[in-house]
Structures are given as C-alpha cells and as structure tokens.
C-alpha cells in the first residue's frame, strides 16, 4: 500500500508539472497566433519525438525527455544587415524581398550568430514575410513572451488560493497545553546565532542531555516545583540562578529524576523580543501544535508578494546553493535542507508525503497542491530573468526596442529598426550551458543526497 501511494504521489506530481509545461507553451502560442505569427511546432519535452500530429500549419507532439517544452515561432531572429546576407533578390510572383543568409563567417561568436540566422531563415517562406515574429510591434512581442511564465504564476495563484482558503497555512506554533512533552533534546550548547549547525567535539554538552532527558519525556517538576505547562517550565529554567537543577519526568508511564546544572546563555528575551539576555538554558523543545491562518484572493496575493521577494533573493544565491549541492554529492558537506530541488526531487517529496502514515488525507493533499503551486511560481519567476534564452531575455529585447525607437522619435532621428536578438546569442549559449549544468547537479543531488520531508 505504501509503495502504491508513493507511486500515486509521484505520478500526480509529474503529470501536474507536464500539464503546467503544456499550459506555459500555450501561453506563448495562443497570443502569437492571435497576432498573426506563424507557429510551426508545439512540443512538450525535448529529444526524440514520441508522438506528433500535424494540424494546419502547426505540428503538435510529445518528446522523450519530459523536462520542458517549446513552441517554434517563425522569424524570431531578423536576417541582419545586408553585410551578412549571401543574396538579396525579389520574388517575381509576389514582389517580396528574399534574403539568403550566408552560413559561414569568421570568428567563433560571429559563426554562431551566422549559423543561427541561417537555421532560422531556412524555415521562412516568401509568404511569411508579414508574419515574422521580429516584425511584430514591441508590445505584442512582450505579450507573447510573457504569456508563458504568466500562465505559471496564474496556476500558482489559483492553487495557492485553493489551499489558503480551505486548509490554510501554518503561521506559528504554540506549545501543546498541559505538562510539557519534549519534542527534542539538544546534544550540545550552541550560541544562539549558530543554532542549527551540527555539534562538534569542542561544544559543551547540553544540560538536558547530561540529565538523561529524552524526546517523549513529560516534565513533571523542576527543583521541587510541580510543572503544569511549558511557559512555567521556561521561566523556571531562565530564573535558575544557582544553576543546579533536579528535573522530574515521566517516561513510558514511569517516574524518573535527572540532575544537571543549567548553563547561562545569551537568549532572546521572548518570542517577540529578540534582545539577547543572559538566562538559564536547559536545551529542550516542547511538542507544539500549529496555528493556521486562512484567507481569500487578496490574502493569496499578499502571500505571493512575500514569495516574490523570497524567490528573487533565492535566484541571486541559486548558483552558490547549487554549488553546495555539488559539495554534498561529493560528501564534502551535509546537504542544506533549504537547498533547491529539481523536478526529480519534487517527485520524491510528493511520493514521500502521499505514502506517510503521519499525515491525514487533507494534509497530504494540501502539501501536494502547495508543492505543485510552488514549482509553478518558481518556473514563472525564473523565466522572467532578463537573459536569453529565457523568456525574460526576449521581453528585455522588445522593451529595449521600444525605448530605442521612442528616443529616436523624440530626437527626430531615423527609426533605428528592430533589435537584433541574434547578437545576444553568445550570452544565451553561456546561460543555457550554466542552466544545463545546474539542472544536472540538482538531479544527481536529488538521487544521491535527497532531501527528506520532516513530518
């Protein structure tokens, strides 16, 4: 049953991501066709073609590697100036100008640009002259290229809205009522600013560990004072001036006592006051219950605004975090629980969540939907990065074209013409190579040192 539920979660996640990819590409294709552009291919996946069907002028299909998708819009690259043209002639039947781009040139980058133009213009027919993408108005180019990632963000919005309005999201945790039950016991004493790192031999042993306390113990007394809740125990620990402590506890229904000396540490005054104060420290955490918050579309927009800031910060540090995943693969360090994951890692998280017996059905469904929403939101934001070959690179080119033409009109100068995106192809190849490397590292990391869901 567990294996079946794992497979169900895995398949659900991958189908949802493939559907998101398909909708992303529709976000490009539909406006491109509406604006008169010619779309010759619509494919989900890369590599060898598994299935395809020609419908009108567009070939629809699926390829073997389900890690993305694409639509082929004719005329993405302009033919360039006449100095890169092999031959310019006029079609006798239509009167249209036909530009044949030469396929070789000097210099590595110049060669790459020339070859890309040649490949692009092999698909251009004389009757396509007025349907080429690069000839569209700048705002139409923006709409076409922004359509894909905008669809992903819209998917994320509706999925998050569904989760937030029904299940809600955890905004805080509070200790469970009654005598405190220990959720965790620290092995060592760490400075507050270094909490979370592994213990080392140089770190002093935590008082709770020295007293023999274990997770699951129920604290019943502290220095002879009966304990009724966590707040009381915390105050007793903080105010333990002489340090010596006798701790009573229940373990598996049997009473026990542990002796230790609480350590004086600099800790926040309270959960709302981060001012560090020298107080007694034991090294225990109580079991807690989550505090949920629900909301509608406005609430969802506010939460996604916060996500946008977090995502932009994550994108800045993405290369460094992927490097750390590479270090973890080599066994040089532990993998950071906050490190990025690939679609493979997302599938594993989905499978582990649906197969665990520690969550009920509503919790599993909420996690799975939020996971799919999170991937869509990140894909959408990532594609808006203003670098080719990402959609944001084409958007930036179109906006620069608008600015350049606008300044020319204001200054009474001739129209500077279309922005030649082909000149940015060397940058696109570097970016694409970097994305490929990072993608491979994350996939390998998710197989070799996968992240685990903590329930």
GROMACS .gro file of C-alpha atoms in nm:
model
  455
    1UNK     CA    1   0.000   0.000   0.000
    2UNK     CA    2   0.284   0.239   0.086
    3UNK     CA    3   0.454   0.175  -0.249
    4UNK     CA    4   0.124   0.233  -0.428
    5UNK     CA    5   0.066   0.564  -0.250
    6UNK     CA    6   0.426   0.669  -0.320
    7UNK     CA    7   0.376   0.597  -0.691
    8UNK     CA    8   0.044   0.784  -0.685
    9UNK     CA    9   0.206   1.096  -0.540
   10UNK     CA   10   0.500   1.073  -0.781
   11UNK     CA   11   0.279   1.030  -1.088
   12UNK     CA   12   0.039   1.305  -0.978
   13UNK     CA   13   0.327   1.549  -0.938
   14UNK     CA   14   0.484   1.469  -1.276
   15UNK     CA   15   0.151   1.483  -1.460
   16UNK     CA   16   0.076   1.820  -1.297
   17UNK     CA   17   0.418   1.959  -1.394
   18UNK     CA   18   0.381   1.832  -1.753
   19UNK     CA   19   0.037   1.993  -1.769
   20UNK     CA   20   0.192   2.316  -1.641
   21UNK     CA   21   0.458   2.298  -1.912
   22UNK     CA   22   0.190   2.245  -2.176
   23UNK     CA   23  -0.009   2.543  -2.047
   24UNK     CA   24   0.310   2.753  -2.037
   25UNK     CA   25   0.368   2.688  -2.404
   26UNK     CA   26   0.004   2.762  -2.485
   27UNK     CA   27   0.065   3.096  -2.316
   28UNK     CA   28   0.318   3.167  -2.590
   29UNK     CA   29   0.139   3.003  -2.882
   30UNK     CA   30  -0.212   3.146  -2.846
   31UNK     CA   31  -0.115   3.516  -2.849
   32UNK     CA   32   0.148   3.451  -3.118
   33UNK     CA   33  -0.123   3.312  -3.347
   34UNK     CA   34  -0.369   3.583  -3.247
   35UNK     CA   35  -0.116   3.846  -3.356
   36UNK     CA   36  -0.071   3.675  -3.692
   37UNK     CA   37   0.253   3.494  -3.615
   38UNK     CA   38   0.330   3.156  -3.766
   39UNK     CA   39   0.379   2.872  -3.515
   40UNK     CA   40   0.515   2.560  -3.681
   41UNK     CA   41   0.572   2.340  -3.373
   42UNK     CA   42   0.422   2.287  -3.026
   43UNK     CA   43   0.605   2.020  -2.826
   44UNK     CA   44   0.615   1.902  -2.465
   45UNK     CA   45   0.958   1.760  -2.383
   46UNK     CA   46   1.292   1.751  -2.562
   47UNK     CA   47   1.489   1.493  -2.758
   48UNK     CA   48   1.344   1.226  -2.990
   49UNK     CA   49   0.979   1.264  -3.091
   50UNK     CA   50   0.747   1.009  -2.929
   51UNK     CA   51   0.428   1.125  -3.098
   52UNK     CA   52   0.322   1.414  -3.319
   53UNK     CA   53   0.032   1.524  -3.534
   54UNK     CA   54   0.011   1.798  -3.795
   55UNK     CA   55  -0.289   2.028  -3.752
   56UNK     CA   56  -0.293   2.307  -4.006
   57UNK     CA   57   0.046   2.473  -4.013
   58UNK     CA   58   0.140   2.356  -3.661
   59UNK     CA   59   0.286   2.020  -3.558
   60UNK     CA   60   0.176   1.916  -3.208
   61UNK     CA   61   0.366   1.645  -3.023
   62UNK     CA   62   0.545   1.490  -2.728
   63UNK     CA   63   0.917   1.422  -2.699
   64UNK     CA   64   1.104   1.164  -2.492
   65UNK     CA   65   1.262   1.383  -2.221
   66UNK     CA   66   0.985   1.550  -2.015
   67UNK     CA   67   1.197   1.832  -1.874
   68UNK     CA   68   1.045   2.124  -2.060
   69UNK     CA   69   0.874   2.219  -2.383
   70UNK     CA   70   0.879   2.471  -2.664
   71UNK     CA   71   0.688   2.636  -2.945
   72UNK     CA   72   0.857   2.729  -3.271
   73UNK     CA   73   0.756   3.078  -3.380
   74UNK     CA   74   0.889   3.163  -3.725
   75UNK     CA   75   1.112   3.468  -3.760
   76UNK     CA   76   1.244   3.506  -3.404
   77UNK     CA   77   1.574   3.637  -3.544
   78UNK     CA   78   1.595   3.912  -3.807
   79UNK     CA   79   1.809   3.839  -4.114
   80UNK     CA   80   2.055   4.109  -4.007
   81UNK     CA   81   2.213   4.379  -4.217
   82UNK     CA   82   2.295   4.328  -4.583
   83UNK     CA   83   2.658   4.261  -4.495
   84UNK     CA   84   2.559   3.920  -4.352
   85UNK     CA   85   2.338   3.833  -4.646
   86UNK     CA   86   2.458   3.599  -4.915
   87UNK     CA   87   2.196   3.710  -5.166
   88UNK     CA   88   1.907   3.954  -5.181
   89UNK     CA   89   1.653   3.917  -5.457
   90UNK     CA   90   1.292   3.998  -5.539
   91UNK     CA   91   1.039   3.720  -5.581
   92UNK     CA   92   0.890   3.757  -5.929
   93UNK     CA   93   0.546   3.629  -5.828
   94UNK     CA   94   0.491   3.827  -5.509
   95UNK     CA   95   0.736   4.112  -5.532
   96UNK     CA   96   0.866   4.029  -5.183
   97UNK     CA   97   1.231   4.067  -5.094
   98UNK     CA   98   1.407   3.735  -5.026
   99UNK     CA   99   1.718   3.739  -4.809
  100UNK     CA  100   1.951   3.439  -4.810
  101UNK     CA  101   2.183   3.442  -4.509
  102UNK     CA  102   2.529   3.303  -4.566
  103UNK     CA  103   2.616   3.008  -4.341
  104UNK     CA  104   2.978   3.082  -4.262
  105UNK     CA  105   3.172   3.371  -4.123
  106UNK     CA  106   3.489   3.448  -3.935
  107UNK     CA  107   3.520   3.439  -3.557
  108UNK     CA  108   3.361   3.187  -3.320
  109UNK     CA  109   3.076   3.407  -3.197
  110UNK     CA  110   3.013   3.552  -3.540
  111UNK     CA  111   2.995   3.199  -3.673
  112UNK     CA  112   2.740   3.101  -3.407
  113UNK     CA  113   2.523   3.401  -3.491
  114UNK     CA  114   2.551   3.338  -3.863
  115UNK     CA  115   2.459   2.971  -3.827
  116UNK     CA  116   2.161   3.057  -3.606
  117UNK     CA  117   2.033   3.307  -3.864
  118UNK     CA  118   2.076   3.051  -4.140
  119UNK     CA  119   1.887   2.784  -3.947
  120UNK     CA  120   1.610   3.032  -3.865
  121UNK     CA  121   1.566   3.151  -4.221
  122UNK     CA  122   1.560   2.807  -4.374
  123UNK     CA  123   1.204   2.787  -4.236
  124UNK     CA  124   1.094   3.125  -4.372
  125UNK     CA  125   0.892   3.120  -4.691
  126UNK     CA  126   0.821   3.425  -4.909
  127UNK     CA  127   0.457   3.431  -4.798
  128UNK     CA  128   0.568   3.452  -4.432
  129UNK     CA  129   0.717   3.799  -4.472
  130UNK     CA  130   0.439   3.979  -4.283
  131UNK     CA  131   0.409   3.707  -4.017
  132UNK     CA  132   0.761   3.706  -3.877
  133UNK     CA  133   0.795   3.743  -3.502
  134UNK     CA  134   1.070   4.005  -3.512
  135UNK     CA  135   0.842   4.233  -3.718
  136UNK     CA  136   0.567   4.240  -3.454
  137UNK     CA  137   0.510   4.557  -3.253
  138UNK     CA  138   0.721   4.557  -2.939
  139UNK     CA  139   0.419   4.523  -2.709
  140UNK     CA  140   0.298   4.218  -2.900
  141UNK     CA  141   0.638   4.057  -2.851
  142UNK     CA  142   0.615   4.128  -2.479
  143UNK     CA  143   0.267   3.973  -2.460
  144UNK     CA  144   0.378   3.662  -2.650
  145UNK     CA  145   0.692   3.604  -2.445
  146UNK     CA  146   0.537   3.698  -2.109
  147UNK     CA  147   0.238   3.473  -2.178
  148UNK     CA  148   0.423   3.153  -2.081
  149UNK     CA  149   0.559   3.246  -1.737
  150UNK     CA  150   0.244   3.446  -1.662
  151UNK     CA  151   0.042   3.127  -1.705
  152UNK     CA  152   0.267   2.952  -1.448
  153UNK     CA  153   0.217   3.235  -1.200
  154UNK     CA  154  -0.160   3.225  -1.262
  155UNK     CA  155  -0.161   2.849  -1.198
  156UNK     CA  156   0.030   2.908  -0.875
  157UNK     CA  157  -0.218   3.177  -0.770
  158UNK     CA  158  -0.525   2.956  -0.813
  159UNK     CA  159  -0.361   2.657  -0.645
  160UNK     CA  160  -0.238   2.864  -0.350
  161UNK     CA  161  -0.580   3.029  -0.325
  162UNK     CA  162  -0.740   2.685  -0.301
  163UNK     CA  163  -0.501   2.581  -0.023
  164UNK     CA  164  -0.515   2.907   0.170
  165UNK     CA  165  -0.894   2.935   0.160
  166UNK     CA  166  -0.959   2.577   0.274
  167UNK     CA  167  -0.670   2.417   0.459
  168UNK     CA  168  -0.483   2.740   0.539
  169UNK     CA  169  -0.117   2.779   0.614
  170UNK     CA  170   0.088   2.750   0.930
  171UNK     CA  171   0.180   3.095   1.063
  172UNK     CA  172   0.304   2.997   1.406
  173UNK     CA  173   0.343   2.709   1.650
  174UNK     CA  174   0.250   2.709   2.017
  175UNK     CA  175   0.342   2.455   2.287
  176UNK     CA  176   0.076   2.195   2.348
  177UNK     CA  177  -0.128   2.259   2.666
  178UNK     CA  178  -0.059   2.068   2.986
  179UNK     CA  179   0.267   1.933   3.124
  180UNK     CA  180   0.534   1.981   2.855
  181UNK     CA  181   0.628   1.678   2.645
  182UNK     CA  182   0.976   1.704   2.497
  183UNK     CA  183   0.992   1.707   2.118
  184UNK     CA  184   1.372   1.731   2.106
  185UNK     CA  185   1.671   1.735   2.338
  186UNK     CA  186   1.987   1.923   2.237
  187UNK     CA  187   2.312   1.730   2.244
  188UNK     CA  188   2.527   2.038   2.290
  189UNK     CA  189   2.512   2.408   2.376
  190UNK     CA  190   2.539   2.633   2.071
  191UNK     CA  191   2.544   3.013   2.064
  192UNK     CA  192   2.202   3.147   1.965
  193UNK     CA  193   2.343   3.291   1.643
  194UNK     CA  194   2.479   2.947   1.544
  195UNK     CA  195   2.170   2.740   1.616
  196UNK     CA  196   2.105   2.471   1.358
  197UNK     CA  197   2.463   2.369   1.288
  198UNK     CA  198   2.588   2.020   1.387
  199UNK     CA  199   2.756   1.975   1.726
  200UNK     CA  200   3.134   1.944   1.739
  201UNK     CA  201   3.369   1.795   1.998
  202UNK     CA  202   3.452   2.145   2.123
  203UNK     CA  203   3.089   2.229   2.202
  204UNK     CA  204   2.987   2.176   2.569
  205UNK     CA  205   2.728   1.909   2.637
  206UNK     CA  206   2.374   2.039   2.683
  207UNK     CA  207   2.238   2.023   3.041
  208UNK     CA  208   1.927   1.830   2.928
  209UNK     CA  209   2.141   1.559   2.766
  210UNK     CA  210   2.359   1.545   3.079
  211UNK     CA  211   2.044   1.490   3.288
  212UNK     CA  212   1.947   1.193   3.069
  213UNK     CA  213   1.634   1.350   2.926
  214UNK     CA  214   1.498   1.204   2.601
  215UNK     CA  215   1.241   1.311   2.342
  216UNK     CA  216   0.897   1.199   2.456
  217UNK     CA  217   0.963   1.259   2.825
  218UNK     CA  218   0.694   1.454   3.012
  219UNK     CA  219   0.843   1.707   3.257
  220UNK     CA  220   0.660   1.696   3.590
  221UNK     CA  221   0.881   1.905   3.822
  222UNK     CA  222   1.178   2.139   3.835
  223UNK     CA  223   1.373   2.180   4.161
  224UNK     CA  224   1.074   2.053   4.358
  225UNK     CA  225   0.820   2.281   4.187
  226UNK     CA  226   0.540   2.099   4.007
  227UNK     CA  227   0.531   2.189   3.638
  228UNK     CA  228   0.192   2.246   3.475
  229UNK     CA  229   0.283   2.392   3.134
  230UNK     CA  230   0.573   2.497   2.910
  231UNK     CA  231   0.565   2.868   2.994
  232UNK     CA  232   0.610   2.789   3.361
  233UNK     CA  233   0.899   2.548   3.293
  234UNK     CA  234   1.071   2.800   3.067
  235UNK     CA  235   1.053   3.068   3.336
  236UNK     CA  236   1.189   2.828   3.598
  237UNK     CA  237   1.484   2.739   3.375
  238UNK     CA  238   1.562   3.102   3.291
  239UNK     CA  239   1.544   3.211   3.654
  240UNK     CA  240   1.753   2.921   3.789
  241UNK     CA  241   2.023   3.143   3.940
  242UNK     CA  242   2.246   2.887   4.113
  243UNK     CA  243   2.238   2.655   3.813
  244UNK     CA  244   2.169   2.327   3.995
  245UNK     CA  245   1.854   2.155   3.876
  246UNK     CA  246   1.658   1.844   3.977
  247UNK     CA  247   1.417   1.753   3.699
  248UNK     CA  248   1.130   1.513   3.744
  249UNK     CA  249   0.982   1.341   3.441
  250UNK     CA  250   0.759   1.061   3.320
  251UNK     CA  251   0.889   0.813   3.062
  252UNK     CA  252   0.665   0.534   2.936
  253UNK     CA  253   0.447   0.582   3.243
  254UNK     CA  254   0.733   0.554   3.492
  255UNK     CA  255   0.869   0.839   3.704
  256UNK     CA  256   1.235   0.943   3.683
  257UNK     CA  257   1.466   1.216   3.805
  258UNK     CA  258   1.763   1.380   3.637
  259UNK     CA  259   2.025   1.608   3.787
  260UNK     CA  260   2.216   1.872   3.597
  261UNK     CA  261   2.337   2.231   3.605
  262UNK     CA  262   2.164   2.477   3.372
  263UNK     CA  263   2.405   2.676   3.158
  264UNK     CA  264   2.385   3.053   3.142
  265UNK     CA  265   2.342   3.157   2.779
  266UNK     CA  266   2.252   3.470   2.584
  267UNK     CA  267   1.899   3.408   2.454
  268UNK     CA  268   1.614   3.625   2.322
  269UNK     CA  269   1.404   3.784   2.593
  270UNK     CA  270   1.083   3.641   2.440
  271UNK     CA  271   0.937   3.518   2.113
  272UNK     CA  272   0.857   3.879   2.021
  273UNK     CA  273   1.171   4.044   2.163
  274UNK     CA  274   1.500   3.944   2.000
  275UNK     CA  275   1.710   4.127   2.263
  276UNK     CA  276   1.969   3.881   2.394
  277UNK     CA  277   1.972   3.832   2.773
  278UNK     CA  278   2.185   3.607   2.994
  279UNK     CA  279   1.945   3.340   3.120
  280UNK     CA  280   1.946   2.979   3.228
  281UNK     CA  281   1.948   2.724   2.945
  282UNK     CA  282   1.849   2.356   2.952
  283UNK     CA  283   1.834   2.256   2.585
  284UNK     CA  284   1.484   2.115   2.533
  285UNK     CA  285   1.199   2.190   2.294
  286UNK     CA  286   0.835   2.101   2.372
  287UNK     CA  287   0.591   1.938   2.137
  288UNK     CA  288   0.388   2.207   1.967
  289UNK     CA  289   0.073   2.248   1.767
  290UNK     CA  290   0.041   2.454   1.453
  291UNK     CA  291  -0.155   2.777   1.430
  292UNK     CA  292  -0.328   2.806   1.092
  293UNK     CA  293  -0.443   3.113   0.901
  294UNK     CA  294  -0.685   3.114   0.609
  295UNK     CA  295  -0.771   3.377   0.350
  296UNK     CA  296  -0.912   3.451   0.007
  297UNK     CA  297  -0.771   3.601  -0.314
  298UNK     CA  298  -0.641   3.924  -0.155
  299UNK     CA  299  -0.469   3.722   0.117
  300UNK     CA  300  -0.319   3.498  -0.152
  301UNK     CA  301  -0.188   3.799  -0.345
  302UNK     CA  302  -0.022   3.933  -0.029
  303UNK     CA  303   0.138   3.597   0.043
  304UNK     CA  304   0.262   3.570  -0.316
  305UNK     CA  305   0.410   3.917  -0.282
  306UNK     CA  306   0.619   3.789   0.007
  307UNK     CA  307   0.705   3.481  -0.200
  308UNK     CA  308   0.821   3.707  -0.483
  309UNK     CA  309   1.075   3.877  -0.257
  310UNK     CA  310   1.192   3.542  -0.121
  311UNK     CA  311   1.219   3.398  -0.473
  312UNK     CA  312   1.420   3.693  -0.604
  313UNK     CA  313   1.660   3.654  -0.313
  314UNK     CA  314   1.682   3.280  -0.383
  315UNK     CA  315   1.756   3.341  -0.751
  316UNK     CA  316   2.051   3.564  -0.659
  317UNK     CA  317   2.204   3.287  -0.448
  318UNK     CA  318   2.099   2.999  -0.674
  319UNK     CA  319   2.444   2.930  -0.828
  320UNK     CA  320   2.605   2.922  -0.482
  321UNK     CA  321   2.336   2.690  -0.347
  322UNK     CA  322   2.374   2.455  -0.645
  323UNK     CA  323   2.749   2.454  -0.581
  324UNK     CA  324   2.678   2.349  -0.222
  325UNK     CA  325   2.460   2.065  -0.353
  326UNK     CA  326   2.760   1.957  -0.563
  327UNK     CA  327   2.973   1.960  -0.248
  328UNK     CA  328   2.713   1.741  -0.077
  329UNK     CA  329   2.718   1.496  -0.368
  330UNK     CA  330   3.094   1.459  -0.322
  331UNK     CA  331   3.048   1.406   0.051
  332UNK     CA  332   3.229   1.726   0.145
  333UNK     CA  333   2.937   1.866   0.343
  334UNK     CA  334   2.580   1.791   0.451
  335UNK     CA  335   2.307   1.899   0.212
  336UNK     CA  336   2.128   2.211   0.328
  337UNK     CA  337   1.757   2.138   0.396
  338UNK     CA  338   1.682   2.474   0.229
  339UNK     CA  339   1.872   2.389  -0.091
  340UNK     CA  340   1.686   2.390  -0.426
  341UNK     CA  341   1.549   2.071  -0.577
  342UNK     CA  342   1.491   1.956  -0.933
  343UNK     CA  343   1.172   1.806  -1.073
  344UNK     CA  344   1.314   1.469  -0.961
  345UNK     CA  345   1.345   1.595  -0.605
  346UNK     CA  346   0.994   1.738  -0.623
  347UNK     CA  347   0.864   1.398  -0.730
  348UNK     CA  348   1.038   1.230  -0.438
  349UNK     CA  349   0.891   1.481  -0.191
  350UNK     CA  350   0.545   1.422  -0.339
  351UNK     CA  351   0.584   1.045  -0.312
  352UNK     CA  352   0.711   1.055   0.047
  353UNK     CA  353   0.426   1.283   0.151
  354UNK     CA  354   0.146   1.077  -0.001
  355UNK     CA  355   0.287   0.749   0.138
  356UNK     CA  356   0.347   0.856   0.500
  357UNK     CA  357   0.107   0.748   0.773
  358UNK     CA  358   0.186   1.057   0.984
  359UNK     CA  359  -0.045   1.287   0.785
  360UNK     CA  360  -0.416   1.265   0.713
  361UNK     CA  361  -0.561   1.292   0.364
  362UNK     CA  362  -0.629   1.667   0.386
  363UNK     CA  363  -0.271   1.737   0.498
  364UNK     CA  364  -0.130   1.525   0.215
  365UNK     CA  365  -0.350   1.695  -0.043
  366UNK     CA  366  -0.263   2.044   0.085
  367UNK     CA  367   0.111   1.968   0.076
  368UNK     CA  368   0.093   1.820  -0.275
  369UNK     CA  369  -0.108   2.112  -0.416
  370UNK     CA  370   0.122   2.365  -0.248
  371UNK     CA  371   0.427   2.180  -0.385
  372UNK     CA  372   0.290   2.197  -0.742
  373UNK     CA  373   0.198   2.563  -0.690
  374UNK     CA  374   0.547   2.639  -0.560
  375UNK     CA  375   0.712   2.480  -0.862
  376UNK     CA  376   0.487   2.678  -1.098
  377UNK     CA  377   0.561   3.002  -0.917
  378UNK     CA  378   0.935   2.944  -0.932
  379UNK     CA  379   0.923   2.845  -1.301
  380UNK     CA  380   0.727   3.159  -1.380
  381UNK     CA  381   0.961   3.389  -1.186
  382UNK     CA  382   1.271   3.217  -1.321
  383UNK     CA  383   1.161   3.264  -1.681
  384UNK     CA  384   1.125   3.638  -1.627
  385UNK     CA  385   1.501   3.672  -1.570
  386UNK     CA  386   1.609   3.916  -1.847
  387UNK     CA  387   1.864   3.685  -2.009
  388UNK     CA  388   1.838   3.478  -2.325
  389UNK     CA  389   1.737   3.202  -2.383
  390UNK     CA  390   1.481   3.264  -2.108
  391UNK     CA  391   1.155   3.439  -2.192
  392UNK     CA  392   1.272   3.741  -1.997
  393UNK     CA  393   1.559   3.787  -2.241
  394UNK     CA  394   1.317   3.827  -2.531
  395UNK     CA  395   1.099   4.060  -2.322
  396UNK     CA  396   1.403   4.274  -2.243
  397UNK     CA  397   1.493   4.293  -2.614
  398UNK     CA  398   1.140   4.405  -2.703
  399UNK     CA  399   1.139   4.670  -2.430
  400UNK     CA  400   1.479   4.798  -2.541
  401UNK     CA  401   1.344   4.820  -2.896
  402UNK     CA  402   1.053   5.033  -2.771
  403UNK     CA  403   1.286   5.260  -2.571
  404UNK     CA  404   1.532   5.299  -2.859
  405UNK     CA  405   1.261   5.382  -3.112
  406UNK     CA  406   1.092   5.617  -2.867
  407UNK     CA  407   1.411   5.817  -2.812
  408UNK     CA  408   1.471   5.830  -3.188
  409UNK     CA  409   1.126   5.980  -3.245
  410UNK     CA  410   1.172   6.235  -2.966
  411UNK     CA  411   1.505   6.345  -3.111
  412UNK     CA  412   1.377   6.350  -3.469
  413UNK     CA  413   1.615   6.078  -3.583
  414UNK     CA  414   1.552   5.790  -3.824
  415UNK     CA  415   1.391   5.474  -3.691
  416UNK     CA  416   1.677   5.253  -3.562
  417UNK     CA  417   1.480   4.942  -3.661
  418UNK     CA  418   1.436   4.612  -3.486
  419UNK     CA  419   1.661   4.495  -3.202
  420UNK     CA  420   1.879   4.214  -3.330
  421UNK     CA  421   1.843   3.943  -3.063
  422UNK     CA  422   2.087   3.725  -3.258
  423UNK     CA  423   2.375   3.941  -3.131
  424UNK     CA  424   2.295   3.819  -2.779
  425UNK     CA  425   2.319   3.451  -2.874
  426UNK     CA  426   2.671   3.409  -2.726
  427UNK     CA  427   2.522   3.516  -2.392
  428UNK     CA  428   2.232   3.277  -2.449
  429UNK     CA  429   2.469   2.984  -2.508
  430UNK     CA  430   2.659   3.061  -2.187
  431UNK     CA  431   2.337   3.093  -1.986
  432UNK     CA  432   2.194   2.774  -2.139
  433UNK     CA  433   2.513   2.585  -2.055
  434UNK     CA  434   2.501   2.711  -1.696
  435UNK     CA  435   2.135   2.610  -1.664
  436UNK     CA  436   2.211   2.265  -1.803
  437UNK     CA  437   2.496   2.213  -1.556
  438UNK     CA  438   2.288   2.333  -1.261
  439UNK     CA  439   1.999   2.113  -1.368
  440UNK     CA  440   2.220   1.804  -1.388
  441UNK     CA  441   2.377   1.879  -1.047
  442UNK     CA  442   2.034   1.913  -0.883
  443UNK     CA  443   1.902   1.594  -1.044
  444UNK     CA  444   2.209   1.398  -0.932
  445UNK     CA  445   2.182   1.556  -0.587
  446UNK     CA  446   1.817   1.455  -0.560
  447UNK     CA  447   1.918   1.097  -0.640
  448UNK     CA  448   2.235   1.073  -0.431
  449UNK     CA  449   2.166   1.304  -0.133
  450UNK     CA  450   1.791   1.363  -0.148
  451UNK     CA  451   1.606   1.594   0.087
  452UNK     CA  452   1.364   1.428   0.327
  453UNK     CA  453   1.029   1.564   0.437
  454UNK     CA  454   1.011   1.617   0.814
  455UNK     CA  455   0.665   1.530   0.942
   0.00000   0.00000   0.00000
